[in-house]
């Protein structure tokens, strides 16, 4: 990316987008790169005309495509149709307008939750389409899988450099802390904040036994900027901590208890769904390219996320 570049980040005001902004404008700042972080106020990307207007305004040479209807297990359980339709519209608009306007490279986002539910472990990038996803989020999963299909089709038919990353569960500043719509870590942080304030029990949903790999948003941002600048493939690349860093929901809850210095009662509401038990992904492909990349230690990242929420409680999405 030697020449003057204009990088459009769709969905740039969310969890991942704001982390990319922090890194791109901080430690990874380059004078020849101009960044534009778009939100839905810049245009509804499920609408073709809005997408065309945004691209005409920004004139990007590169795109990091994050914009999507996003949510945790409980939002997915309720709105599989919306997750499929809205994300499919957004993805087709962004990739087709990128092609039509000659964007040099697009990096889109899949997710480790889109892999087949019945699978061998660890999951790797070759397994995206090897069977149906977990039923809790089939709408989101199939819409995400079609990004990979579109990337390969644009490359085969037009030579486009459209690729994708596969993050595992992401957390950090600017997350969605809404209890119904958000993911597990922001949900736990929000609930423990309320439990401390009201001196009430802290309730974890489900049994706590499902297992997850969590990636700190700033680490994901560092890796996505590297993918934009250096990753040469069209095929997706998993961006996740190693299998050995997988933790149970119970262990994640304990890390939040420690970070928030909570001394009250911890309860488990087993009437709530556990969702997918595990989706253990291999980061061997990432390690092949970036053997020395260092992830932020989990407890340190959880503490930083908790501190951000406490400091920004009034304005956080909740
Ligand atoms: P987020 O915090 O919910 O942010 C979503 C972003 O997309 C916001 O900037 C939002 O703008 C924008 N957006 C939503 N609908 C839009 C529309 N119709 N038109 C234009 N912009 C729209 O999500 P995130 O967690 O940062 O996720 C970013 C990407 O990472 C997504 O593609 C997601 O699938 C992927 N991912 C996330 C996780 C995770 O654990 N969070 C894991 C794997 C993959 P407004 O705020 O203005 O609506
Ligand atoms: O992040 P999460 O909602 O989604 O995690 P997934 C759900 C797991 O955390 C379940 C437990 O086992 C829940 O029972 N849990 C405990 C909680 N307390 C809470 C809480 O307060 N809030 C939430 N949300 N869960 C998502 C996919 O799967 O992974 C999305 O549905 C997306 O499409 C995302 O890809 C990355 O990790 O189960």
PDB file of C-alpha atoms in Angstrom, residues 157-294:
ATOM      1  CA  UNK A 157     -14.565 -13.568 -12.741  1.00  0.00           C
ATOM      2  CA  UNK A 158     -12.909 -10.151 -12.283  1.00  0.00           C
ATOM      3  CA  UNK A 159      -9.597 -10.736 -10.518  1.00  0.00           C
ATOM      4  CA  UNK A 160     -10.753  -8.732  -7.455  1.00  0.00           C
ATOM      5  CA  UNK A 161      -8.595  -8.844  -4.319  1.00  0.00           C
ATOM      6  CA  UNK A 162     -11.520  -9.418  -1.935  1.00  0.00           C
ATOM      7  CA  UNK A 163     -10.663 -11.494   1.149  1.00  0.00           C
ATOM      8  CA  UNK A 164     -12.005 -12.118   4.666  1.00  0.00           C
ATOM      9  CA  UNK A 165     -10.974 -12.666   8.260  1.00  0.00           C
ATOM     10  CA  UNK A 166     -12.668 -15.013  10.749  1.00  0.00           C
ATOM     11  CA  UNK A 167     -12.529 -13.457  14.227  1.00  0.00           C
ATOM     12  CA  UNK A 168     -13.528 -15.449  17.276  1.00  0.00           C
ATOM     13  CA  UNK A 169     -15.603 -13.748  20.017  1.00  0.00           C
ATOM     14  CA  UNK A 170     -14.430 -10.133  20.260  1.00  0.00           C
ATOM     15  CA  UNK A 171     -14.631  -7.845  23.296  1.00  0.00           C
ATOM     16  CA  UNK A 172     -13.339  -4.452  24.392  1.00  0.00           C
ATOM     17  CA  UNK A 173     -14.151  -0.727  24.511  1.00  0.00           C
ATOM     18  CA  UNK A 174     -17.160   0.561  22.527  1.00  0.00           C
ATOM     19  CA  UNK A 175     -18.810  -2.880  22.665  1.00  0.00           C
ATOM     20  CA  UNK A 176     -22.587  -3.349  22.721  1.00  0.00           C
ATOM     21  CA  UNK A 177     -23.329  -3.833  26.441  1.00  0.00           C
ATOM     22  CA  UNK A 178     -27.078  -4.306  25.925  1.00  0.00           C
ATOM     23  CA  UNK A 179     -28.115  -7.403  27.888  1.00  0.00           C
ATOM     24  CA  UNK A 180     -30.564  -8.785  25.291  1.00  0.00           C
ATOM     25  CA  UNK A 181     -28.604  -8.023  22.107  1.00  0.00           C
ATOM     26  CA  UNK A 182     -24.960  -8.098  23.133  1.00  0.00           C
ATOM     27  CA  UNK A 183     -22.334 -10.821  23.528  1.00  0.00           C
ATOM     28  CA  UNK A 184     -21.359 -12.641  26.691  1.00  0.00           C
ATOM     29  CA  UNK A 185     -18.411 -10.585  27.994  1.00  0.00           C
ATOM     30  CA  UNK A 186     -20.082  -7.176  27.675  1.00  0.00           C
ATOM     31  CA  UNK A 187     -23.224  -8.729  29.163  1.00  0.00           C
ATOM     32  CA  UNK A 188     -21.286 -10.023  32.169  1.00  0.00           C
ATOM     33  CA  UNK A 189     -19.505  -6.675  32.632  1.00  0.00           C
ATOM     34  CA  UNK A 190     -22.807  -4.758  32.514  1.00  0.00           C
ATOM     35  CA  UNK A 191     -24.529  -7.180  34.924  1.00  0.00           C
ATOM     36  CA  UNK A 192     -21.715  -7.129  37.459  1.00  0.00           C
ATOM     37  CA  UNK A 193     -21.615  -3.313  37.342  1.00  0.00           C
ATOM     38  CA  UNK A 194     -25.325  -3.287  38.257  1.00  0.00           C
ATOM     39  CA  UNK A 195     -24.882  -6.000  40.942  1.00  0.00           C
ATOM     40  CA  UNK A 196     -22.111  -3.973  42.606  1.00  0.00           C
ATOM     41  CA  UNK A 197     -24.136  -0.768  42.501  1.00  0.00           C
ATOM     42  CA  UNK A 198     -27.341  -2.377  43.867  1.00  0.00           C
ATOM     43  CA  UNK A 199     -25.664  -4.936  46.140  1.00  0.00           C
ATOM     44  CA  UNK A 200     -27.588  -7.743  44.370  1.00  0.00           C
ATOM     45  CA  UNK A 201     -26.401 -11.122  43.048  1.00  0.00           C
ATOM     46  CA  UNK A 202     -24.489 -11.329  39.767  1.00  0.00           C
ATOM     47  CA  UNK A 203     -26.298 -13.783  37.478  1.00  0.00           C
ATOM     48  CA  UNK A 204     -24.491 -15.637  34.714  1.00  0.00           C
ATOM     49  CA  UNK A 205     -26.827 -17.104  32.074  1.00  0.00           C
ATOM     50  CA  UNK A 206     -26.676 -20.813  31.237  1.00  0.00           C
ATOM     51  CA  UNK A 207     -24.558 -23.415  33.030  1.00  0.00           C
ATOM     52  CA  UNK A 208     -21.214 -21.671  32.464  1.00  0.00           C
ATOM     53  CA  UNK A 209     -19.790 -24.824  30.874  1.00  0.00           C
ATOM     54  CA  UNK A 210     -19.662 -23.773  27.153  1.00  0.00           C
ATOM     55  CA  UNK A 211     -16.178 -22.885  25.940  1.00  0.00           C
ATOM     56  CA  UNK A 212     -15.017 -19.855  23.963  1.00  0.00           C
ATOM     57  CA  UNK A 213     -11.844 -18.266  22.605  1.00  0.00           C
ATOM     58  CA  UNK A 214     -11.954 -14.495  23.167  1.00  0.00           C
ATOM     59  CA  UNK A 215      -9.889 -11.959  21.217  1.00  0.00           C
ATOM     60  CA  UNK A 216      -9.321  -8.449  22.566  1.00  0.00           C
ATOM     61  CA  UNK A 217     -10.589  -5.855  20.056  1.00  0.00           C
ATOM     62  CA  UNK A 218      -7.229  -4.024  19.963  1.00  0.00           C
ATOM     63  CA  UNK A 219      -5.423  -7.273  19.078  1.00  0.00           C
ATOM     64  CA  UNK A 220      -7.963  -7.974  16.343  1.00  0.00           C
ATOM     65  CA  UNK A 221      -7.470  -4.436  15.048  1.00  0.00           C
ATOM     66  CA  UNK A 222      -3.681  -4.897  14.829  1.00  0.00           C
ATOM     67  CA  UNK A 223      -4.189  -8.127  12.898  1.00  0.00           C
ATOM     68  CA  UNK A 224      -6.857  -6.718  10.557  1.00  0.00           C
ATOM     69  CA  UNK A 225      -4.617  -3.795   9.613  1.00  0.00           C
ATOM     70  CA  UNK A 226      -1.876  -6.335   8.849  1.00  0.00           C
ATOM     71  CA  UNK A 227      -4.358  -8.359   6.709  1.00  0.00           C
ATOM     72  CA  UNK A 228      -5.269  -5.203   4.769  1.00  0.00           C
ATOM     73  CA  UNK A 229      -1.642  -4.309   4.130  1.00  0.00           C
ATOM     74  CA  UNK A 230       0.091  -7.712   3.739  1.00  0.00           C
ATOM     75  CA  UNK A 231      -2.181 -10.807   3.597  1.00  0.00           C
ATOM     76  CA  UNK A 232      -2.040 -12.060  -0.016  1.00  0.00           C
ATOM     77  CA  UNK A 233      -4.806 -14.700  -0.118  1.00  0.00           C
ATOM     78  CA  UNK A 234      -8.475 -14.610  -1.112  1.00  0.00           C
ATOM     79  CA  UNK A 235      -9.216 -17.483   1.276  1.00  0.00           C
ATOM     80  CA  UNK A 236     -10.292 -16.528   4.827  1.00  0.00           C
ATOM     81  CA  UNK A 237      -7.871 -16.440   7.768  1.00  0.00           C
ATOM     82  CA  UNK A 238      -8.939 -17.158  11.365  1.00  0.00           C
ATOM     83  CA  UNK A 239      -7.925 -14.390  13.775  1.00  0.00           C
ATOM     84  CA  UNK A 240      -8.081 -15.912  17.238  1.00  0.00           C
ATOM     85  CA  UNK A 241      -6.043 -16.740  20.286  1.00  0.00           C
ATOM     86  CA  UNK A 242      -4.789 -20.340  20.339  1.00  0.00           C
ATOM     87  CA  UNK A 243      -6.820 -23.404  21.269  1.00  0.00           C
ATOM     88  CA  UNK A 244      -4.896 -23.467  24.550  1.00  0.00           C
ATOM     89  CA  UNK A 245      -6.407 -20.064  25.476  1.00  0.00           C
ATOM     90  CA  UNK A 246      -9.999 -21.285  25.248  1.00  0.00           C
ATOM     91  CA  UNK A 247     -11.893 -20.699  28.495  1.00  0.00           C
ATOM     92  CA  UNK A 248     -15.286 -21.720  29.866  1.00  0.00           C
ATOM     93  CA  UNK A 249     -18.025 -19.129  30.321  1.00  0.00           C
ATOM     94  CA  UNK A 250     -17.571 -19.777  34.073  1.00  0.00           C
ATOM     95  CA  UNK A 251     -13.872 -18.884  33.857  1.00  0.00           C
ATOM     96  CA  UNK A 252     -14.749 -15.770  31.838  1.00  0.00           C
ATOM     97  CA  UNK A 253     -17.268 -14.772  34.517  1.00  0.00           C
ATOM     98  CA  UNK A 254     -14.617 -15.309  37.213  1.00  0.00           C
ATOM     99  CA  UNK A 255     -12.237 -13.040  35.308  1.00  0.00           C
ATOM    100  CA  UNK A 256     -14.908 -10.302  35.276  1.00  0.00           C
ATOM    101  CA  UNK A 257     -15.548 -10.838  39.034  1.00  0.00           C
ATOM    102  CA  UNK A 258     -11.818 -10.356  39.670  1.00  0.00           C
ATOM    103  CA  UNK A 259     -11.500  -7.345  37.339  1.00  0.00           C
ATOM    104  CA  UNK A 260     -14.491  -5.595  38.938  1.00  0.00           C
ATOM    105  CA  UNK A 261     -13.476  -6.658  42.472  1.00  0.00           C
ATOM    106  CA  UNK A 262     -16.980  -8.046  43.037  1.00  0.00           C
ATOM    107  CA  UNK A 263     -17.548  -9.602  46.466  1.00  0.00           C
ATOM    108  CA  UNK A 264     -21.228 -10.507  46.173  1.00  0.00           C
ATOM    109  CA  UNK A 265     -23.094 -13.676  45.272  1.00  0.00           C
ATOM    110  CA  UNK A 266     -22.592 -15.291  41.831  1.00  0.00           C
ATOM    111  CA  UNK A 267     -25.573 -17.247  40.498  1.00  0.00           C
ATOM    112  CA  UNK A 268     -26.169 -19.313  37.335  1.00  0.00           C
ATOM    113  CA  UNK A 269     -29.554 -19.109  35.579  1.00  0.00           C
ATOM    114  CA  UNK A 270     -29.736 -22.505  33.890  1.00  0.00           C
ATOM    115  CA  UNK A 271     -33.154 -21.702  32.428  1.00  0.00           C
ATOM    116  CA  UNK A 272     -31.232 -19.636  29.836  1.00  0.00           C
ATOM    117  CA  UNK A 273     -29.750 -21.334  26.766  1.00  0.00           C
ATOM    118  CA  UNK A 274     -26.086 -22.378  26.658  1.00  0.00           C
ATOM    119  CA  UNK A 275     -26.072 -22.104  22.855  1.00  0.00           C
ATOM    120  CA  UNK A 276     -23.177 -23.770  21.032  1.00  0.00           C
ATOM    121  CA  UNK A 277     -21.003 -25.764  23.448  1.00  0.00           C
ATOM    122  CA  UNK A 278     -17.703 -25.051  21.690  1.00  0.00           C
ATOM    123  CA  UNK A 279     -16.291 -23.779  18.380  1.00  0.00           C
ATOM    124  CA  UNK A 280     -12.599 -24.351  19.026  1.00  0.00           C
ATOM    125  CA  UNK A 281     -10.665 -22.828  16.149  1.00  0.00           C
ATOM    126  CA  UNK A 282      -7.044 -23.277  15.108  1.00  0.00           C
ATOM    127  CA  UNK A 283      -4.894 -20.183  14.558  1.00  0.00           C
ATOM    128  CA  UNK A 284      -2.122 -22.219  12.879  1.00  0.00           C
ATOM    129  CA  UNK A 285      -2.568 -20.336   9.587  1.00  0.00           C
ATOM    130  CA  UNK A 286      -2.180 -16.998  11.397  1.00  0.00           C
ATOM    131  CA  UNK A 287       0.859 -18.319  13.241  1.00  0.00           C
ATOM    132  CA  UNK A 288       2.410 -19.325   9.909  1.00  0.00           C
ATOM    133  CA  UNK A 289       2.248 -15.671   8.819  1.00  0.00           C
ATOM    134  CA  UNK A 290       2.703 -14.003  12.217  1.00  0.00           C
ATOM    135  CA  UNK A 291       4.660 -16.411  14.462  1.00  0.00           C
ATOM    136  CA  UNK A 292       5.683 -13.621  16.852  1.00  0.00           C
ATOM    137  CA  UNK A 293       2.331 -11.853  17.303  1.00  0.00           C
ATOM    138  CA  UNK A 294       1.617 -11.389  21.005  1.00  0.00           C
TER     139      UNK A 294
END
